[in-house]
Short mmCIF file of C-alpha atoms in Angstrom, two decimals:
data_model
loop_
_atom_site.label_atom_id
_atom_site.label_comp_id
_atom_site.label_asym_id
_atom_site.label_seq_id
_atom_site.Cartn_x
_atom_site.Cartn_y
_atom_site.Cartn_z
CA MET I 300 -73.12 11.25 -72.75
CA LYS I 301 -74.86 8.00 -71.31
CA GLY I 302 -72.00 6.66 -69.14
CA PHE I 303 -69.14 4.46 -68.84
CA SER I 304 -68.81 1.21 -70.57
CA LEU I 305 -66.22 -1.60 -69.95
CA ASN I 306 -65.03 -2.96 -73.28
CA GLN I 307 -64.53 -6.55 -72.68
CA ALA I 308 -61.08 -6.51 -74.45
CA THR I 309 -59.67 -4.42 -71.49
CA THR I 310 -59.97 -7.31 -69.08
CA LYS I 311 -59.58 -10.15 -71.77
CA ARG I 312 -58.81 -12.91 -69.35
CA TRP I 313 -61.94 -12.07 -67.11
CA PRO I 314 -64.51 -14.84 -67.70
CA LEU I 315 -67.73 -13.22 -69.07
CA GLU I 316 -70.02 -14.31 -65.96
CA ASP I 317 -67.32 -12.55 -63.67
CA LEU I 318 -67.05 -9.61 -65.85
CA VAL I 319 -70.83 -9.01 -65.88
CA ALA I 320 -71.18 -9.47 -62.04
CA GLY I 321 -68.18 -7.29 -61.61
CA CYS I 322 -69.85 -4.55 -63.72
CA VAL I 323 -73.29 -5.04 -61.74
CA LYS I 324 -71.17 -4.60 -58.52
CA ALA I 325 -69.29 -1.45 -59.59
CA GLY I 326 -72.54 0.19 -60.99
CA VAL I 327 -71.40 0.01 -64.62
CA PRO I 328 -74.20 0.29 -66.90
CA ALA I 329 -72.90 -1.17 -70.14
CA VAL I 330 -70.37 -3.30 -71.64
CA GLY I 331 -68.74 -3.58 -75.12
CA LEU I 332 -68.34 -7.24 -76.32
CA TRP I 333 -66.22 -9.08 -78.67
CA ARG I 334 -67.22 -11.69 -81.18
CA GLU I 335 -64.69 -14.39 -80.27
CA GLU I 336 -65.43 -14.17 -76.48
CA VAL I 337 -69.11 -14.25 -77.03
CA ALA I 338 -69.04 -17.17 -79.41
CA GLU I 339 -66.82 -19.18 -76.98
CA TYR I 340 -69.51 -18.39 -74.09
CA GLY I 341 -72.51 -18.94 -76.68
CA LEU I 342 -74.17 -16.13 -78.33
CA ASP I 343 -77.80 -16.72 -76.99
CA LYS I 344 -76.37 -17.51 -73.39
CA ALA I 345 -74.24 -14.28 -73.51
CA ALA I 346 -77.11 -12.06 -74.70
CA ALA I 347 -79.36 -13.52 -71.83
CA LEU I 348 -76.60 -13.13 -69.29
CA VAL I 349 -76.14 -9.61 -70.07
CA ARG I 350 -79.76 -8.78 -70.40
CA ASP I 351 -80.69 -10.50 -67.20
CA ALA I 352 -77.85 -8.53 -65.31
CA GLY I 353 -79.70 -5.48 -66.54
CA LEU I 354 -76.57 -4.15 -68.64
CA GLU I 355 -76.73 -2.57 -72.00
CA VAL I 356 -74.23 -3.64 -74.93
CA SER I 357 -72.67 -0.60 -76.17
CA SER I 358 -71.04 -2.16 -79.05
CA LEU I 359 -69.95 -5.40 -80.70
CA CYS I 360 -66.33 -5.51 -81.61
CA ARG I 361 -65.73 -6.28 -84.56
CA SER I 362 -66.11 -7.03 -88.08
CA GLY I 363 -64.68 -5.87 -91.44
CA PHE I 364 -61.46 -7.25 -92.78
CA PHE I 365 -62.73 -6.86 -96.24
CA GLN I 366 -59.79 -8.17 -97.80
CA LEU I 367 -60.56 -11.43 -96.84
CA PRO I 368 -62.60 -13.68 -99.30
CA ASP I 369 -65.36 -14.60 -96.73
CA TRP I 370 -66.10 -10.98 -95.94
CA ARG I 371 -69.75 -11.06 -97.06
CA ASP I 372 -70.77 -13.94 -94.93
CA SER I 373 -68.63 -13.13 -92.04
CA ASN I 374 -69.98 -9.45 -91.88
CA ARG I 375 -73.52 -10.53 -92.11
CA GLN I 376 -73.01 -13.04 -89.38
CA ALA I 377 -71.49 -10.21 -87.23
CA ILE I 378 -74.68 -8.12 -87.72
CA ASP I 379 -76.79 -11.00 -86.80
CA GLU I 380 -74.64 -11.34 -83.71
CA ALA I 381 -75.14 -7.74 -82.98
CA HIS I 382 -78.80 -7.92 -83.29
CA ALA I 383 -78.80 -11.07 -81.00
CA LEU I 384 -76.92 -9.08 -78.32
CA GLY I 385 -79.26 -6.17 -78.47
CA THR I 386 -76.69 -3.71 -79.29
CA ASP I 387 -77.22 -1.22 -82.11
CA THR I 388 -73.42 -0.71 -83.01
CA LEU I 389 -70.89 -3.09 -84.75
CA VAL I 390 -67.54 -1.79 -85.02
CA LEU I 391 -65.79 -2.46 -88.37
CA VAL I 392 -62.33 -2.64 -88.80
CA SER I 393 -61.47 -2.69 -92.56
CA GLY I 394 -58.53 -5.01 -92.82
CA GLY I 395 -55.05 -4.16 -94.35
CA LEU I 396 -53.66 -4.41 -97.88
CA PRO I 397 -54.20 -7.86 -99.68
CA GLU I 398 -51.32 -10.04 -99.55
CA GLY I 399 -48.47 -8.68 -101.69
CA SER I 400 -50.62 -5.61 -102.96
CA ARG I 401 -49.36 -1.88 -102.62
CA ASP I 402 -52.42 -0.70 -104.10
CA ILE I 403 -53.82 1.18 -100.96
CA ASP I 404 -56.30 3.36 -102.88
CA GLY I 405 -57.82 0.16 -104.37
CA ALA I 406 -58.13 -1.29 -100.93
CA ARG I 407 -59.90 1.68 -99.55
CA ARG I 408 -62.26 1.63 -102.67
CA HIS I 409 -62.95 -2.01 -102.20
CA ILE I 410 -64.05 -1.17 -98.48
CA GLY I 411 -66.38 1.54 -99.58
CA ASP I 412 -67.99 -0.84 -102.09
CA ALA I 413 -68.14 -3.68 -99.39
CA ILE I 414 -69.82 -1.51 -96.71
CA GLY I 415 -72.31 -0.44 -99.36
CA GLU I 416 -73.53 -3.95 -100.06
CA LEU I 417 -73.93 -4.51 -96.39
CA VAL I 418 -76.15 -1.40 -95.72
CA PRO I 419 -79.41 -2.91 -96.49
CA TYR I 420 -78.77 -6.02 -94.32
CA ALA I 421 -77.47 -3.78 -91.45
CA LYS I 422 -80.56 -1.53 -91.90
CA ALA I 423 -82.98 -4.46 -91.67
CA ALA I 424 -81.24 -5.77 -88.44
CA GLY I 425 -81.18 -2.30 -86.73
CA VAL I 426 -77.50 -2.40 -86.55
CA ARG I 427 -75.29 0.58 -87.33
CA LEU I 428 -71.91 -0.03 -88.94
CA ALA I 429 -69.28 2.13 -87.08
CA ILE I 430 -66.21 2.43 -89.23
CA GLU I 431 -62.98 2.62 -87.02
CA ALA I 432 -59.77 4.44 -88.16
CA LEU I 433 -56.95 2.66 -86.71
CA HIS I 434 -53.63 4.23 -86.10
CA PRO I 435 -51.50 4.54 -89.17
CA MET I 436 -49.16 2.13 -87.75
CA PHE I 437 -51.84 -0.74 -88.46
CA CYS I 438 -52.18 0.49 -92.04
CA SER I 439 -50.56 -2.32 -93.91
CA ASP I 440 -51.70 -5.44 -91.87
CA ARG I 441 -55.06 -4.46 -90.10
CA CYS I 442 -56.61 -1.19 -91.20
CA VAL I 443 -56.15 0.81 -94.58
CA VAL I 444 -58.53 3.25 -92.85
CA ALA I 445 -55.93 5.18 -90.96
CA THR I 446 -57.66 8.78 -90.25
CA LEU I 447 -61.12 9.87 -89.21
CA GLY I 448 -61.19 11.80 -92.33
CA GLN I 449 -61.12 8.62 -94.38
CA ALA I 450 -63.64 6.90 -92.10
CA LEU I 451 -66.16 9.80 -92.68
CA GLN I 452 -65.42 9.76 -96.43
CA LEU I 453 -66.17 5.92 -96.52
CA ALA I 454 -69.36 6.69 -94.43
CA ALA I 455 -70.39 9.70 -96.52
CA PRO I 456 -72.63 7.94 -99.24
CA TYR I 457 -74.80 6.24 -96.86
CA PRO I 458 -77.38 7.27 -94.32
CA ALA I 459 -75.74 8.32 -90.93
CA ASP I 460 -78.50 6.20 -88.96
CA THR I 461 -76.84 3.20 -90.46
CA VAL I 462 -73.04 4.12 -91.34
CA GLY I 463 -70.98 6.07 -88.90
CA VAL I 464 -67.60 6.25 -87.26
CA VAL I 465 -65.80 5.30 -83.98
CA ILE I 466 -63.88 8.07 -82.21
CA ASP I 467 -60.97 6.20 -80.39
CA THR I 468 -58.43 8.22 -78.75
CA TYR I 469 -55.58 5.93 -79.01
CA HIS I 470 -55.78 5.88 -82.95
CA LEU I 471 -56.59 9.56 -83.47
CA TRP I 472 -54.87 11.62 -80.93
CA TRP I 473 -51.80 12.61 -83.03
CA ASP I 474 -53.89 14.09 -85.84
CA ASP I 475 -54.28 17.82 -85.95
CA GLN I 476 -57.33 17.58 -87.91
CA VAL I 477 -59.37 15.51 -85.55
CA TRP I 478 -61.07 18.30 -83.67
CA ARG I 479 -62.49 19.65 -86.82
CA LEU I 480 -63.45 16.28 -87.95
CA ILE I 481 -65.19 15.34 -84.74
CA GLU I 482 -67.42 18.52 -85.31
CA VAL I 483 -68.32 17.20 -88.68
CA ALA I 484 -68.84 13.78 -87.58
CA GLY I 485 -71.34 15.18 -84.82
CA ARG I 486 -73.19 17.48 -87.18
CA GLU I 487 -73.83 14.54 -89.65
CA GLY I 488 -74.87 12.51 -86.75
CA ARG I 489 -72.20 9.80 -87.49
CA ILE I 490 -70.40 9.49 -84.00
CA HIS I 491 -71.60 5.85 -83.27
CA SER I 492 -68.98 4.85 -80.59
CA PHE I 493 -66.52 6.71 -78.48
CA GLN I 494 -63.51 4.76 -77.08
CA LEU I 495 -60.85 5.58 -74.72
CA ALA I 496 -57.20 4.38 -74.43
CA ASP I 497 -53.96 6.07 -73.87
CA TRP I 498 -50.89 6.33 -75.81
CA ILE I 499 -47.75 4.94 -73.78
CA THR I 500 -44.19 4.03 -75.03
CA PRO I 501 -42.17 2.03 -75.66
CA LEU I 502 -44.47 0.15 -78.00
CA PRO I 503 -44.11 -3.56 -77.79
CA GLU I 504 -43.08 -5.96 -80.67
CA GLY I 505 -45.86 -6.14 -83.15
CA VAL I 506 -47.43 -2.89 -81.54
CA LEU I 507 -50.93 -4.41 -80.99
CA LEU I 508 -50.82 -4.69 -77.17
CA GLY I 509 -49.41 -1.33 -76.50
CA ARG I 510 -52.29 0.70 -74.93
CA GLY I 511 -52.42 2.43 -71.63
CA LEU I 512 -55.38 2.75 -69.39
CA PRO I 513 -56.88 6.44 -69.62
CA GLY I 514 -54.74 8.79 -67.73
CA THR I 515 -51.37 6.80 -68.06
CA GLY I 516 -50.20 8.26 -71.14
CA SER I 517 -49.73 11.34 -73.62
CA VAL I 518 -53.50 11.62 -74.85
CA ASP I 519 -55.47 14.62 -73.33
CA MET I 520 -58.71 12.47 -72.71
CA ARG I 521 -60.48 15.45 -71.39
CA ARG I 522 -60.18 17.38 -74.59
CA PHE I 523 -61.56 14.45 -76.50
CA ALA I 524 -64.39 13.84 -74.08
CA THR I 525 -65.41 17.48 -74.44
CA ALA I 526 -64.99 17.62 -78.19
CA VAL I 527 -67.17 14.36 -78.43
CA ARG I 528 -69.87 15.74 -76.16
CA GLU I 529 -69.88 18.94 -77.76
CA ALA I 530 -70.33 17.34 -81.29
CA GLY I 531 -73.60 15.93 -79.69
CA TYR I 532 -72.75 12.50 -78.97
CA GLU I 533 -75.09 10.88 -76.37
CA GLY I 534 -73.86 7.34 -76.32
CA TYR I 535 -71.54 5.40 -73.87
CA VAL I 536 -67.91 5.94 -73.36
CA GLU I 537 -66.00 2.67 -73.70
CA VAL I 538 -62.71 1.93 -72.11
CA GLU I 539 -60.91 -0.28 -74.61
CA VAL I 540 -57.21 -1.19 -73.77
CA PHE I 541 -55.00 -4.13 -74.93
CA HIS I 542 -52.10 -4.71 -72.87
CA GLU I 543 -50.40 -7.89 -71.44
CA ASP I 544 -49.70 -6.05 -68.09
CA VAL I 545 -53.39 -4.87 -68.01
CA TRP I 546 -54.64 -8.34 -68.95
CA SER I 547 -52.47 -10.21 -66.31
CA ARG I 548 -54.26 -8.25 -63.58
CA PRO I 549 -57.52 -9.06 -61.62
CA GLY I 550 -60.51 -7.93 -63.65
CA ALA I 551 -62.20 -5.93 -60.84
CA GLU I 552 -58.96 -4.08 -60.23
CA VAL I 553 -58.57 -2.97 -63.94
CA LEU I 554 -62.39 -2.21 -64.10
CA ASP I 555 -62.00 0.16 -61.19
CA GLU I 556 -59.02 1.98 -62.92
CA ALA I 557 -60.66 2.10 -66.30
CA TYR I 558 -63.82 3.63 -64.61
CA ALA I 559 -61.61 6.16 -62.76
CA GLY I 560 -59.96 7.04 -66.13
CA TYR I 561 -63.37 7.65 -67.60
CA ARG I 562 -64.62 9.79 -64.69
CA ALA I 563 -61.34 11.96 -64.95
CA ALA I 564 -61.94 12.48 -68.60
CA VAL I 565 -65.70 13.01 -68.58
CA GLU I 566 -66.67 14.62 -65.46
CA MET B 78 -33.95 14.20 -109.96
CA LYS B 79 -30.05 14.00 -109.44
CA GLY B 80 -29.54 10.59 -108.51
CA PHE B 81 -28.99 8.00 -105.87
CA SER B 82 -27.54 8.84 -102.30
CA LEU B 83 -26.97 6.43 -99.79
CA ASN B 84 -27.87 7.61 -96.36
CA GLN B 85 -25.25 6.53 -93.85
CA ALA B 86 -28.01 5.22 -91.22
CA THR B 87 -28.64 2.34 -93.81
CA THR B 88 -25.35 0.89 -93.43
CA LYS B 89 -24.67 2.20 -89.79
CA ARG B 90 -22.00 -0.28 -88.98
CA TRP B 91 -19.94 0.43 -92.11
CA PRO B 92 -16.68 2.54 -91.19
CA LEU B 93 -16.97 5.97 -93.04
CA GLU B 94 -13.86 5.44 -94.97
CA ASP B 95 -15.15 1.98 -96.37
CA LEU B 96 -18.58 3.63 -96.87
CA VAL B 97 -17.04 6.19 -98.93
CA ALA B 98 -14.63 3.81 -100.87
CA GLY B 99 -17.85 1.65 -101.49
CA CYS B 100 -19.93 4.53 -102.90
CA VAL B 101 -17.06 5.50 -105.26
CA LYS B 102 -16.56 2.11 -106.34
CA ALA B 103 -20.39 1.43 -107.01
CA GLY B 104 -20.56 4.67 -108.96
CA VAL B 105 -22.95 6.34 -106.24
CA PRO B 106 -22.67 10.27 -106.43
CA ALA B 107 -23.70 11.41 -103.01
CA VAL B 108 -24.05 10.28 -99.33
CA GLY B 109 -26.48 11.53 -96.65
CA LEU B 110 -24.28 11.79 -93.25
CA TRP B 111 -25.32 11.52 -89.62
CA ARG B 112 -24.08 14.07 -87.01
CA GLU B 113 -23.12 11.36 -84.38
CA GLU B 114 -20.92 9.36 -87.00
CA VAL B 115 -19.48 12.35 -88.42
CA ALA B 116 -18.43 13.64 -84.80
CA GLU B 117 -16.80 10.22 -84.04
CA TYR B 118 -14.75 10.31 -87.11
CA GLY B 119 -13.97 14.11 -87.08
CA LEU B 120 -16.05 16.85 -88.65
CA ASP B 121 -13.09 18.37 -90.83
CA LYS B 122 -11.50 14.98 -91.55
CA ALA B 123 -15.03 13.61 -92.74
CA ALA B 124 -15.67 16.80 -94.88
CA ALA B 125 -12.22 16.19 -96.51
CA LEU B 126 -12.67 12.48 -96.94
CA VAL B 127 -15.92 12.86 -98.83
CA ARG B 128 -14.85 15.91 -100.86
CA ASP B 129 -11.72 14.26 -101.90
CA ALA B 130 -13.50 11.19 -103.05
CA GLY B 131 -15.76 13.50 -105.26
CA LEU B 132 -18.92 12.58 -103.36
CA GLU B 133 -21.70 15.33 -102.64
CA VAL B 134 -23.32 15.18 -99.28
CA SER B 135 -27.05 15.42 -99.95
CA SER B 136 -27.95 16.15 -96.26
CA LEU B 137 -27.10 15.93 -92.80
CA CYS B 138 -29.21 14.20 -90.36
CA ARG B 139 -30.30 15.51 -87.84
CA SER B 140 -31.08 18.19 -85.66
CA GLY B 141 -34.41 19.57 -84.08
CA PHE B 142 -35.39 17.93 -80.93
CA PHE B 143 -36.78 21.35 -79.77
CA GLN B 144 -38.16 20.12 -76.45
CA LEU B 145 -34.68 19.75 -75.07
CA PRO B 146 -33.41 22.77 -73.07
CA ASP B 147 -30.24 23.02 -75.21
CA TRP B 148 -32.15 23.36 -78.64
CA ARG B 149 -30.72 26.75 -79.57
CA ASP B 150 -27.06 25.94 -79.25
CA SER B 151 -27.29 22.34 -80.57
CA ASN B 152 -29.04 23.35 -83.70
CA ARG B 153 -26.84 26.24 -84.41
CA GLN B 154 -23.82 23.74 -84.02
CA ALA B 155 -25.76 21.40 -86.44
CA ILE B 156 -26.20 24.20 -88.89
CA ASP B 157 -22.27 24.78 -88.60
CA GLU B 158 -21.53 21.25 -89.10
CA ALA B 159 -23.76 21.14 -92.24
CA HIS B 160 -22.10 24.04 -93.71
CA ALA B 161 -18.77 22.45 -92.97
CA LEU B 162 -19.78 19.30 -94.76
CA GLY B 163 -20.65 21.30 -97.90
CA THR B 164 -24.29 20.13 -97.76
CA ASP B 165 -27.11 22.66 -98.21
CA THR B 166 -29.63 20.54 -96.17
CA LEU B 167 -30.20 19.81 -92.51
CA VAL B 168 -32.93 17.49 -91.62
CA LEU B 169 -35.10 18.61 -88.70
CA VAL B 170 -36.78 15.94 -86.28
CA SER B 171 -38.95 18.25 -84.00
CA GLY B 172 -38.84 15.97 -80.89
CA GLY B 173 -41.84 14.70 -79.02
CA LEU B 174 -43.88 16.08 -76.08
CA PRO B 175 -41.97 17.48 -73.27
CA GLU B 176 -41.72 14.89 -70.32
CA GLY B 177 -45.10 14.77 -68.77
CA SER B 178 -46.95 17.08 -71.04
CA ARG B 179 -50.21 16.34 -73.09
CA ASP B 180 -50.34 19.75 -74.75
CA ILE B 181 -49.36 18.77 -78.34
CA ASP B 182 -50.72 21.89 -80.06
CA GLY B 183 -48.21 23.81 -77.58
CA ALA B 184 -45.38 21.50 -78.62
CA ARG B 185 -46.06 22.29 -82.26
CA ARG B 186 -46.48 25.91 -81.67
CA HIS B 187 -43.01 26.09 -79.87
CA ILE B 188 -41.33 24.08 -82.73
CA GLY B 189 -42.69 26.60 -85.15
CA ASP B 190 -41.22 29.55 -83.13
CA ALA B 191 -37.94 27.83 -82.47
CA ILE B 192 -37.50 27.26 -86.44
CA GLY B 193 -38.20 30.84 -86.88
CA GLU B 194 -35.37 31.88 -84.54
CA LEU B 195 -33.06 29.47 -86.36
CA VAL B 196 -33.93 31.04 -89.81
CA PRO B 197 -31.30 33.98 -89.95
CA TYR B 198 -28.74 31.79 -88.77
CA ALA B 199 -29.42 29.04 -91.40
CA LYS B 200 -29.72 31.63 -93.97
CA ALA B 201 -26.30 33.10 -93.18
CA ALA B 202 -24.80 29.60 -93.37
CA GLY B 203 -26.32 28.81 -96.69
CA VAL B 204 -28.04 25.55 -94.99
CA ARG B 205 -31.67 24.83 -95.64
CA LEU B 206 -33.73 23.54 -92.72
CA ALA B 207 -35.88 20.45 -93.84
CA ILE B 208 -38.70 19.61 -91.57
CA GLU B 209 -39.28 16.04 -91.49
CA ALA B 210 -42.63 14.48 -90.50
CA LEU B 211 -42.33 11.25 -88.73
CA HIS B 212 -44.79 8.44 -88.70
CA PRO B 213 -47.39 9.10 -86.10
CA MET B 214 -46.24 6.10 -84.23
CA PHE B 215 -43.30 8.50 -83.02
CA CYS B 216 -45.73 11.41 -82.17
CA SER B 217 -45.25 11.24 -78.33
CA ASP B 218 -41.53 10.55 -78.04
CA ARG B 219 -39.66 11.79 -81.15
CA CYS B 220 -41.47 13.93 -83.45
CA VAL B 221 -45.14 15.66 -82.78
CA VAL B 222 -44.80 16.76 -86.56
CA ALA B 223 -46.82 13.66 -87.70
CA THR B 224 -47.79 14.73 -91.28
CA LEU B 225 -46.64 16.38 -94.35
CA GLY B 226 -49.39 18.86 -93.91
CA GLN B 227 -48.16 19.88 -90.36
CA ALA B 228 -44.47 20.17 -91.59
CA LEU B 229 -45.71 22.37 -94.55
CA GLN B 230 -47.78 24.55 -92.08
CA LEU B 231 -44.60 24.96 -89.98
CA ALA B 232 -42.51 25.91 -92.86
CA ALA B 233 -45.12 28.31 -94.35
CA PRO B 234 -44.04 31.53 -92.47
CA TYR B 235 -40.39 31.35 -93.71
CA PRO B 236 -38.77 31.73 -97.29
CA ALA B 237 -38.82 28.53 -99.03
CA ASP B 238 -35.03 28.65 -99.80
CA THR B 239 -34.37 28.25 -96.11
CA VAL B 240 -37.22 26.19 -94.67
CA GLY B 241 -38.62 23.25 -96.46
CA VAL B 242 -39.73 19.63 -95.82
CA VAL B 243 -38.39 16.22 -96.27
CA ILE B 244 -40.52 13.52 -98.18
CA ASP B 245 -39.93 10.13 -96.68
CA THR B 246 -41.80 7.33 -97.94
CA TYR B 247 -41.64 5.35 -94.68
CA HIS B 248 -43.34 8.02 -92.67
CA LEU B 249 -45.96 9.15 -95.17
CA TRP B 250 -47.19 6.21 -97.31
CA TRP B 251 -50.37 5.49 -95.19
CA ASP B 252 -51.63 9.15 -95.73
CA ASP B 253 -54.16 9.86 -98.50
CA GLN B 254 -53.62 13.57 -98.43
CA VAL B 255 -49.78 13.11 -99.28
CA TRP B 256 -50.09 13.28 -103.06
CA ARG B 257 -51.93 16.47 -102.97
CA LEU B 258 -49.44 17.81 -100.47
CA ILE B 259 -46.37 16.81 -102.58
CA GLU B 260 -47.77 18.89 -105.28
CA VAL B 261 -48.37 21.79 -102.87
CA ALA B 262 -44.66 21.32 -101.48
CA GLY B 263 -43.25 21.25 -104.94
CA ARG B 264 -45.16 24.32 -106.09
CA GLU B 265 -43.69 26.26 -103.05
CA GLY B 266 -40.30 24.94 -103.70
CA ARG B 267 -39.97 23.45 -100.41
CA ILE B 268 -39.17 19.85 -101.13
CA HIS B 269 -35.64 19.69 -99.75
CA SER B 270 -34.96 15.96 -99.32
CA PHE B 271 -36.53 12.81 -100.71
CA GLN B 272 -35.96 9.62 -98.72
CA LEU B 273 -36.79 6.11 -99.51
CA ALA B 274 -37.67 3.22 -96.89
CA ASP B 275 -40.23 0.58 -97.02
CA TRP B 276 -42.77 -0.39 -94.57
CA ILE B 277 -42.54 -3.87 -93.26
CA THR B 278 -44.23 -5.90 -90.48
CA PRO B 279 -44.10 -6.97 -87.75
CA LEU B 280 -42.69 -4.04 -86.05
CA PRO B 281 -39.99 -4.61 -83.50
CA GLU B 282 -40.07 -3.41 -80.07
CA GLY B 283 -39.86 0.26 -79.85
CA VAL B 284 -40.70 0.56 -83.41
CA LEU B 285 -37.59 2.42 -84.55
CA LEU B 286 -35.69 -0.15 -86.34
CA GLY B 287 -38.54 -1.60 -88.44
CA ARG B 288 -37.75 -0.21 -91.84
CA GLY B 289 -37.35 -2.32 -94.86
CA LEU B 290 -35.13 -1.62 -98.11
CA PRO B 291 -37.17 -0.14 -100.82
CA GLY B 292 -39.10 -2.93 -102.52
CA THR B 293 -39.40 -5.29 -99.74
CA GLY B 294 -42.68 -3.73 -98.16
CA SER B 295 -46.23 -2.07 -98.66
CA VAL B 296 -45.03 1.16 -100.11
CA ASP B 297 -45.62 2.05 -103.70
CA MET B 298 -42.11 3.38 -104.28
CA ARG B 299 -42.56 4.26 -107.87
CA ARG B 300 -45.70 6.23 -107.24
CA PHE B 301 -43.61 8.17 -104.64
CA ALA B 302 -40.87 8.89 -107.02
CA THR B 303 -43.09 9.88 -109.90
CA ALA B 304 -45.10 12.38 -107.58
CA VAL B 305 -41.91 13.84 -106.23
CA ARG B 306 -40.22 14.31 -109.74
CA GLU B 307 -43.47 15.81 -111.15
CA ALA B 308 -43.58 18.21 -108.34
CA GLY B 309 -40.23 19.61 -109.71
CA TYR B 310 -37.85 18.02 -107.14
CA GLU B 311 -34.21 18.00 -108.46
CA GLY B 312 -32.07 16.80 -105.67
CA TYR B 313 -30.88 13.29 -104.69
CA VAL B 314 -32.81 10.36 -103.59
CA GLU B 315 -31.53 8.90 -100.41
CA VAL B 316 -32.19 5.53 -99.37
CA GLU B 317 -32.47 5.59 -95.45
CA VAL B 318 -33.32 2.24 -93.72
CA PHE B 319 -32.92 1.45 -89.95
CA HIS B 320 -33.00 -2.26 -89.20
CA GLU B 321 -30.93 -4.56 -87.18
CA ASP B 322 -30.98 -7.27 -90.12
CA VAL B 323 -29.76 -4.64 -92.58
CA TRP B 324 -27.04 -3.27 -90.15
CA SER B 325 -25.60 -6.80 -89.51
CA ARG B 326 -24.99 -7.34 -93.22
CA PRO B 327 -21.93 -6.34 -95.21
CA GLY B 328 -21.97 -2.64 -96.22
CA ALA B 329 -21.37 -3.27 -99.92
CA GLU B 330 -24.21 -5.82 -100.22
CA VAL B 331 -26.71 -3.38 -98.68
CA LEU B 332 -25.35 -0.52 -100.95
CA ASP B 333 -26.00 -2.65 -103.82
CA GLU B 334 -29.56 -3.66 -102.73
CA ALA B 335 -30.39 0.12 -101.83
CA TYR B 336 -29.20 1.22 -105.18
CA ALA B 337 -31.29 -1.41 -107.08
CA GLY B 338 -34.23 -0.42 -105.04
CA TYR B 339 -33.76 3.21 -105.88
CA ARG B 340 -33.40 2.13 -109.59
CA ALA B 341 -36.69 0.26 -109.58
CA ALA B 342 -38.38 3.14 -108.06
CA VAL B 343 -37.14 5.85 -110.23
CA GLU B 344 -35.97 4.49 -113.68
#
């Protein structure tokens, strides 16, 4: 694997210029960026900042949300942004059930169709669409794609160099099928991103901001890192944690802990 | 299927005598009971109260928690209680990871072994052990059995008339494998309990008390009821909801809504 990458969401309140300087200082070779923060700073300015610092962009988070009426335009725009930032990987979070709907199969079919429509545009831009399964607790309101098996099934009709999956420890650790599926994903060349976050309890209200830095929770990080490496993954390993307690701490301190968590898992 | 059963947890603050009278008045033929509430009222007294009212006990919740040192004694005691209450079904929630452990495979193996040890005792008491998969968001701290597939795998080595599974809509609705697995469970004669609760958001802190009454959330209840019926299930259909807003309302009112939710799903 290529090395550690700090996903920007882990240090959400660290201004981008400080984050980039902090990564350079700590010897971190790559960052994962988020569309909202990039837009706020300015797309071209952000691309230049990161490039001039010698950092790679391991992924852009995130697009998808295919239940929204503007999914076509917003996903094409996200592909353009990924291209402009020089990353080859755009993370897709599918979105939940349409308002008032209980048709989960229909929602999943729609996502497959929508991804199919985006494939030529993504291919032309040299951007890979990485389908992320979120933990099943997000199934109704954020992501009807709840398992790696589903993500692989959605990716299957399309070429692996354009549509793949994200392996995120936080979302997948509970699934006894995940080890077999990581092998399958690797064999198919579909592991486009690998992200570390730990499972800690109690979950906060709304459950979105409940993640722990790698090593602080219930997930066997080393088992995941070994499985993903043995499946042939050669990209960066992002640490991506959302938690108010983490966000309220100094960015450089969190970066150090995230990097240490990565090393403990991977080295 | 046999009809509606009110699981006591849905009206947690309704005193047992009122609950029993309320069920009789509403024409409800069965109740699902909880060990803590039964113990508080008195086991033999509770058994007599329910029997004298002409109600069946569809299940006793719950035992399991195999990561605790006293699992042998506490589960045998629960089997005795189920027998005393005249129910044939004891719901097992496996328990989470042992304190500080990340060995989820080991925890699952231990559960399989522990259930095996209980089988002769349960068989002698005429009590079926119903393994309940909880939603994966409970995997670390309440139940490492996170899918119906795992529950069936744990049950597989033992006779179906002694070890089976619970189909609970709240825990399983996100899983695209569930329809196939309900068929398998039915074919094997392992569906020992069927419980309805709906998925609503946002989840509260700690996520335990986040369930909705059937019909208020994202779950296609009718699809579940049809699948479970077609799989050959002939038992009661319990409504089992944990939510502070539901608990704070009058028991009779909640009973009516639970019953209506059952009817909308089943009839």
